[in-house]
PDB file of C-alpha atoms in Angstrom:
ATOM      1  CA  UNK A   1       0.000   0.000   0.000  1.00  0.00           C
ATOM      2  CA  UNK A   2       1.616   3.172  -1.190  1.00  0.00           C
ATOM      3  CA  UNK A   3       2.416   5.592   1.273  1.00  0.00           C
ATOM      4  CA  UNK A   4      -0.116   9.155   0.730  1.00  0.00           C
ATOM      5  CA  UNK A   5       3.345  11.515   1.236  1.00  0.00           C
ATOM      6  CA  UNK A   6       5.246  13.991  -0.308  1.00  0.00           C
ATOM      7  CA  UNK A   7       8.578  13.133  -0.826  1.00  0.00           C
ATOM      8  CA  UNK A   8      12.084  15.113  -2.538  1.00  0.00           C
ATOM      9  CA  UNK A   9      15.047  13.090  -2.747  1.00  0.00           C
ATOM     10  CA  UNK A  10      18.475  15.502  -3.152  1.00  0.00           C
ATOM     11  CA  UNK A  11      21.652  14.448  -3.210  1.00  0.00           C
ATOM     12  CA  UNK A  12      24.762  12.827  -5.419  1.00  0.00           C
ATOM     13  CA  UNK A  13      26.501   9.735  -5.384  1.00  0.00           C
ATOM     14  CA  UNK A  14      25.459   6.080  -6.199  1.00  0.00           C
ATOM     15  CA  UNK A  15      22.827   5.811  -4.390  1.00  0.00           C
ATOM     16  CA  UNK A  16      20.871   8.427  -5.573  1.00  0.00           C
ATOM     17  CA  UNK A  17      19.502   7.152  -8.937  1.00  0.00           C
ATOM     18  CA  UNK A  18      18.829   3.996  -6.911  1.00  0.00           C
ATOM     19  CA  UNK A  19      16.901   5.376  -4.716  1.00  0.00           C
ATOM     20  CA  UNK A  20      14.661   7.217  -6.890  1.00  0.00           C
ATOM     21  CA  UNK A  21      14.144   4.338  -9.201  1.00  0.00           C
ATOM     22  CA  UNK A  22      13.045   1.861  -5.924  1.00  0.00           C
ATOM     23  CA  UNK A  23       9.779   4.554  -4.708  1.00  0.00           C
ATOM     24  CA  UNK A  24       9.046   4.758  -8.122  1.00  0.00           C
ATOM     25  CA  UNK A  25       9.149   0.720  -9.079  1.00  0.00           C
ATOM     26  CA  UNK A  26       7.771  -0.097  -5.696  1.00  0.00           C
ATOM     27  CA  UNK A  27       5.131   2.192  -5.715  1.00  0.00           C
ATOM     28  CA  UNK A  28       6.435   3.431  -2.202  1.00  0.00           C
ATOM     29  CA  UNK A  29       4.537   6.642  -2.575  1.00  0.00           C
ATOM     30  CA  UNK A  30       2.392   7.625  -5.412  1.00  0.00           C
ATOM     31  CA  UNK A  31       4.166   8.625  -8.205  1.00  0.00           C
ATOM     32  CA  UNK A  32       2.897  12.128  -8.679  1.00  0.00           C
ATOM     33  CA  UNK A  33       4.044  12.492  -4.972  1.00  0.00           C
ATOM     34  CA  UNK A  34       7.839  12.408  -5.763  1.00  0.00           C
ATOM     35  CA  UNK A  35       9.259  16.133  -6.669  1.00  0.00           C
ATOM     36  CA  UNK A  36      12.678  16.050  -8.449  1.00  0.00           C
ATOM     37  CA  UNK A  37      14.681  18.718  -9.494  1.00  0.00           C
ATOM     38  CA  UNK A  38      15.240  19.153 -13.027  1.00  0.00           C
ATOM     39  CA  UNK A  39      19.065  20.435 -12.122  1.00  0.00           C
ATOM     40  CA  UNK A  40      19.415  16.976 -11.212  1.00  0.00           C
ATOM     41  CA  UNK A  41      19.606  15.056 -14.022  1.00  0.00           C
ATOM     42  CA  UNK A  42      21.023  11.972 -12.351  1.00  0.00           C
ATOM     43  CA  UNK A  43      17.775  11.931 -10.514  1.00  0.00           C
ATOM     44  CA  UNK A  44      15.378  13.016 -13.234  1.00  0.00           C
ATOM     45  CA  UNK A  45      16.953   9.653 -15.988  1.00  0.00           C
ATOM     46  CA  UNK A  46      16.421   7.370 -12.744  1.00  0.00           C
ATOM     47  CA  UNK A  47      13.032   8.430 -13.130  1.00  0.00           C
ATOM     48  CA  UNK A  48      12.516   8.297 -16.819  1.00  0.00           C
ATOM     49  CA  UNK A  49       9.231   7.013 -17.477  1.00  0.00           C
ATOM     50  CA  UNK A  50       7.169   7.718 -14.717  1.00  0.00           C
ATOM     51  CA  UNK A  51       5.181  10.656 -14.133  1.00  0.00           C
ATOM     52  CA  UNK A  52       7.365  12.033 -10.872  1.00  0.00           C
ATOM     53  CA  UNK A  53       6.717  15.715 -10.217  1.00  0.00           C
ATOM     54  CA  UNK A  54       9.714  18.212 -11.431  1.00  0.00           C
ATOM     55  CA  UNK A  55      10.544  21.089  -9.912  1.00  0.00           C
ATOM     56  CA  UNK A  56      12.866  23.864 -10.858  1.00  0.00           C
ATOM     57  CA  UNK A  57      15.422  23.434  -8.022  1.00  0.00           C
ATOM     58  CA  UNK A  58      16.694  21.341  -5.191  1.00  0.00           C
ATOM     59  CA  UNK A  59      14.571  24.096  -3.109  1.00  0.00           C
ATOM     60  CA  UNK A  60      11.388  24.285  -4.743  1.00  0.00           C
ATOM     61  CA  UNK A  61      11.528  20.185  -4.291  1.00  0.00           C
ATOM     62  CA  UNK A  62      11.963  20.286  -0.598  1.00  0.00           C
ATOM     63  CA  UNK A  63       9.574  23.140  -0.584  1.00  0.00           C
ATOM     64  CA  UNK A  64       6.509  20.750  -1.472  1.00  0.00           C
ATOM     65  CA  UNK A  65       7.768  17.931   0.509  1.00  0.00           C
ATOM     66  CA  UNK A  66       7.133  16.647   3.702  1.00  0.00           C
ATOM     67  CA  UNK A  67      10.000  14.268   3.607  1.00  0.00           C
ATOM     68  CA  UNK A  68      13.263  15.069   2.212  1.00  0.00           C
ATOM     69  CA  UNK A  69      15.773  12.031   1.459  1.00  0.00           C
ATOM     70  CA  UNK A  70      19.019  13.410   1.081  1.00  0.00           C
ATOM     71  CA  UNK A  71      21.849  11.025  -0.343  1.00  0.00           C
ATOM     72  CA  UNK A  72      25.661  11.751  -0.496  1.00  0.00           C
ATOM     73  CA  UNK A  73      28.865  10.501   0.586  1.00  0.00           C
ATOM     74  CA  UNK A  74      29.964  11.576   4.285  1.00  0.00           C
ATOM     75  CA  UNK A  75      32.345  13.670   2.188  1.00  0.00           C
ATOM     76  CA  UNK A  76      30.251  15.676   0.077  1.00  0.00           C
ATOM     77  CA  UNK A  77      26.815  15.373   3.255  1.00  0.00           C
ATOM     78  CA  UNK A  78      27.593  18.863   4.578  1.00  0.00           C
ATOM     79  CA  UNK A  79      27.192  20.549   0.984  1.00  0.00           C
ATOM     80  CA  UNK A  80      24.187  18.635   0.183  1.00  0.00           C
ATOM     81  CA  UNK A  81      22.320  19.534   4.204  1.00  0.00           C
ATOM     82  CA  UNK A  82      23.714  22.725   3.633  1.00  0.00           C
ATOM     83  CA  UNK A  83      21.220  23.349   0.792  1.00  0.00           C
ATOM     84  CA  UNK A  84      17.916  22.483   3.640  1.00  0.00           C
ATOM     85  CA  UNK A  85      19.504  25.472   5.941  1.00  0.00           C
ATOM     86  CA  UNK A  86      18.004  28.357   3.314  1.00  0.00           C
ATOM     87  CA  UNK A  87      14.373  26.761   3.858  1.00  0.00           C
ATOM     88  CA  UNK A  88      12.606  26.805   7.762  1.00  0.00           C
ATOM     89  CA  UNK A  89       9.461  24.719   6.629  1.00  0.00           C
ATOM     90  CA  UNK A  90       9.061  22.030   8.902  1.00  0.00           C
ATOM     91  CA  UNK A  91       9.881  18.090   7.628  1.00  0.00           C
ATOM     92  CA  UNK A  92      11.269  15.726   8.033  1.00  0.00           C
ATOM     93  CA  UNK A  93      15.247  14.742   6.772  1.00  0.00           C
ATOM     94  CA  UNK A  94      16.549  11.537   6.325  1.00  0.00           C
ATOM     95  CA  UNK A  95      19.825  11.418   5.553  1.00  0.00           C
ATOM     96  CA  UNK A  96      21.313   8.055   3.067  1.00  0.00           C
ATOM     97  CA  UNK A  97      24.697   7.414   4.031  1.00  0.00           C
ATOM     98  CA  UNK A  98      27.087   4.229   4.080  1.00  0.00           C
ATOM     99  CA  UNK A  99      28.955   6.000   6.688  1.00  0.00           C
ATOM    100  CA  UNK A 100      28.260   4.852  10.246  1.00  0.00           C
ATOM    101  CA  UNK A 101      29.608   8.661  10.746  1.00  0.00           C
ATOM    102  CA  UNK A 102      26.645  10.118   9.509  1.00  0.00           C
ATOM    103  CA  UNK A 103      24.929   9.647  12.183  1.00  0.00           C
ATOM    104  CA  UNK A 104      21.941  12.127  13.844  1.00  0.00           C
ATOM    105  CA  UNK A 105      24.287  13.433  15.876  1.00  0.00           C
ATOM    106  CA  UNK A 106      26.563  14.459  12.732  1.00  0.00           C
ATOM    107  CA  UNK A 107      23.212  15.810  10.722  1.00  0.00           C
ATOM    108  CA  UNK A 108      21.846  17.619  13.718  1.00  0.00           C
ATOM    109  CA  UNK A 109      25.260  19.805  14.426  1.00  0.00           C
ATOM    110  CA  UNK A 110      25.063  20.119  10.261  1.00  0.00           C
ATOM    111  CA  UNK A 111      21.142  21.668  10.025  1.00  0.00           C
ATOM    112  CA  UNK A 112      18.701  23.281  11.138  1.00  0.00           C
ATOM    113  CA  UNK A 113      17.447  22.790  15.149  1.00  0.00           C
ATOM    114  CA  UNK A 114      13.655  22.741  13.851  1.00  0.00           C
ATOM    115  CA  UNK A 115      14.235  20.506  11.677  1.00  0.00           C
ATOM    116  CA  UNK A 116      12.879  16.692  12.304  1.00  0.00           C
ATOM    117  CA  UNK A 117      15.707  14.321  11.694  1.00  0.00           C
ATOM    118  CA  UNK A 118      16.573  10.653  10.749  1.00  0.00           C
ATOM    119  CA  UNK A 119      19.857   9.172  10.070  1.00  0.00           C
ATOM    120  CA  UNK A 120      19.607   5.871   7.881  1.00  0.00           C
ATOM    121  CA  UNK A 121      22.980   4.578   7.670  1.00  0.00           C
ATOM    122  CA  UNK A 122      23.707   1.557   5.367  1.00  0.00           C
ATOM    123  CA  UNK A 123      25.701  -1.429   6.084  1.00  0.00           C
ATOM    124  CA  UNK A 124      26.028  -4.728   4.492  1.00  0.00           C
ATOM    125  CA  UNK A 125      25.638  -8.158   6.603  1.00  0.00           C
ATOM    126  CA  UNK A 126      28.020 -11.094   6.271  1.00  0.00           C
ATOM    127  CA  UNK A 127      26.298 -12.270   3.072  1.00  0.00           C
ATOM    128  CA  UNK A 128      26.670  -8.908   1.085  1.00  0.00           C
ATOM    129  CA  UNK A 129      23.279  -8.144   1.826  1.00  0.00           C
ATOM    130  CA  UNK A 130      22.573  -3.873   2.122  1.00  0.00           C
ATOM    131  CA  UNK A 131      20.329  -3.021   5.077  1.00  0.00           C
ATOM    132  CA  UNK A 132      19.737   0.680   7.156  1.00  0.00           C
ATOM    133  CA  UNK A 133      19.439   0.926  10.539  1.00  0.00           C
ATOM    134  CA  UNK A 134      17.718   4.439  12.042  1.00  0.00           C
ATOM    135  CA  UNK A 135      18.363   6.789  14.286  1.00  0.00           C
ATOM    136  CA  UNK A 136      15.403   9.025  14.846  1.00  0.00           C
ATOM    137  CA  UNK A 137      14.748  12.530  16.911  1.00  0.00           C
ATOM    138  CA  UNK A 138      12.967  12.985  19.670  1.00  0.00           C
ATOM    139  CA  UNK A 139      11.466  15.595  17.035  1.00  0.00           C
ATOM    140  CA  UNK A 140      10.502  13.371  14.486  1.00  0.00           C
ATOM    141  CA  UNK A 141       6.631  12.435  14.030  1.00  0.00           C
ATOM    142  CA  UNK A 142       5.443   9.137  15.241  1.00  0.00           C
ATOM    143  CA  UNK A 143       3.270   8.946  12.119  1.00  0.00           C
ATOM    144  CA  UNK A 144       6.254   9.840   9.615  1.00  0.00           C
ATOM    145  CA  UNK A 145       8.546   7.275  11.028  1.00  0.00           C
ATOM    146  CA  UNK A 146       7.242   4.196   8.867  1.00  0.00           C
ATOM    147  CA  UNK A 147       6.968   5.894   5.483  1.00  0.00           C
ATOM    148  CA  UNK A 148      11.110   7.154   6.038  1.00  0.00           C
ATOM    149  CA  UNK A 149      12.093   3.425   6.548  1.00  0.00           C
ATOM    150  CA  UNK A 150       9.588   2.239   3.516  1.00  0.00           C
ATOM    151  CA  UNK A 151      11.411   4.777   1.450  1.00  0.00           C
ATOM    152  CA  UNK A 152      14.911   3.804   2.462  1.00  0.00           C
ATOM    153  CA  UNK A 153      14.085   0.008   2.592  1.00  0.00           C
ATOM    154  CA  UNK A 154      12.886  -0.047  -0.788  1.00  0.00           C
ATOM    155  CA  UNK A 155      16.407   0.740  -2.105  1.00  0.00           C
ATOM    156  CA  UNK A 156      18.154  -1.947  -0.012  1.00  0.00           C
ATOM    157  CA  UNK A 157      15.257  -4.611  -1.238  1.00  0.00           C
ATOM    158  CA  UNK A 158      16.063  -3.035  -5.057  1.00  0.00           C
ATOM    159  CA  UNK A 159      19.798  -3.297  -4.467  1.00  0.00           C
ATOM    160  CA  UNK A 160      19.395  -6.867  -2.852  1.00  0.00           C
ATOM    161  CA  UNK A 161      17.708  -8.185  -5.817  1.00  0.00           C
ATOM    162  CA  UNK A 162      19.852  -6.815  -8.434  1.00  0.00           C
ATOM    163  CA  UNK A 163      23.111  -8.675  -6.835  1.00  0.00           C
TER     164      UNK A 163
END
């Protein structure tokens, strides 16, 4: 059952297309309710074919979303949460990272305090297997916590299958 939220996914690396093209596949969210920049063309290809919502900018995505999935490298993170500073709307932020690093301590001294935060961090198990675990703030609604891990799970599942 698709999740009824609006969702932006930012970011770089190789997670990113993957991650857009597992809530679209999986029906995670309807499709309408995924906004994309069209800057990001990485992001926009992975969602060739479906009829996503594009937006102008990285902003005007988070702008209409309600959860923002934000993947980078631990290197490149602080440019990418930087970008979330210039907007005060409330939602929530989960960051993608296969860095245990990236933690919510390591988002929460990188953005800002209002903001309602959740650190997936990927790992792999002893069979090559990619999972998340969560770390979630106190700030964080109850009812948002399911759809984050649904979005973030998704990939893993994707990746999983695809060897």
């Amino acid at each position: 059952m698709p999740q009824n939220v609006m969702v932006s996914v930012v970011g770089e690396g190789e997670y990113l297309p993957k991650l857009v093209r597992a809530i679209l596949s999986r029906e995670v969210i309807p499709q309408r309710n995924l906004f994309l920049s069209a800057k990001n063309k990485v992001a926009c290809q992975a969602a060739e074919g479906y009829a996503f919502s594009l937006c102008e900018d990285d902003l005007s995505a988070m702008i209409k979303s309600e959860i923002v999935l934000v993947t980078a490298s631990k290197r490149e993170m602080p440019t990418e949460l930087a970008k979330l500073s210039s907007s005060s709307q409330k939602r929530v932020v989960v960051t993608v990272c296969d860095n245990e690093k990236v933690n919510l301590e390591y988002v929460a001294d990188r953005i800002a305090a209002a903001t309602e935060l959740i650190a997936a961090v990927l790992h792999r198990d002893e069979n090559g297997k990619l999972y998340a675990t969560y770390e979630i703030s106190q700030k964080a609604r109850l009812f948002l916590h399911q759809p984050c891990r649904d979005l973030v799970n998704a990939m893993c599942d994707l990746i999983n299958e695809e060897g």
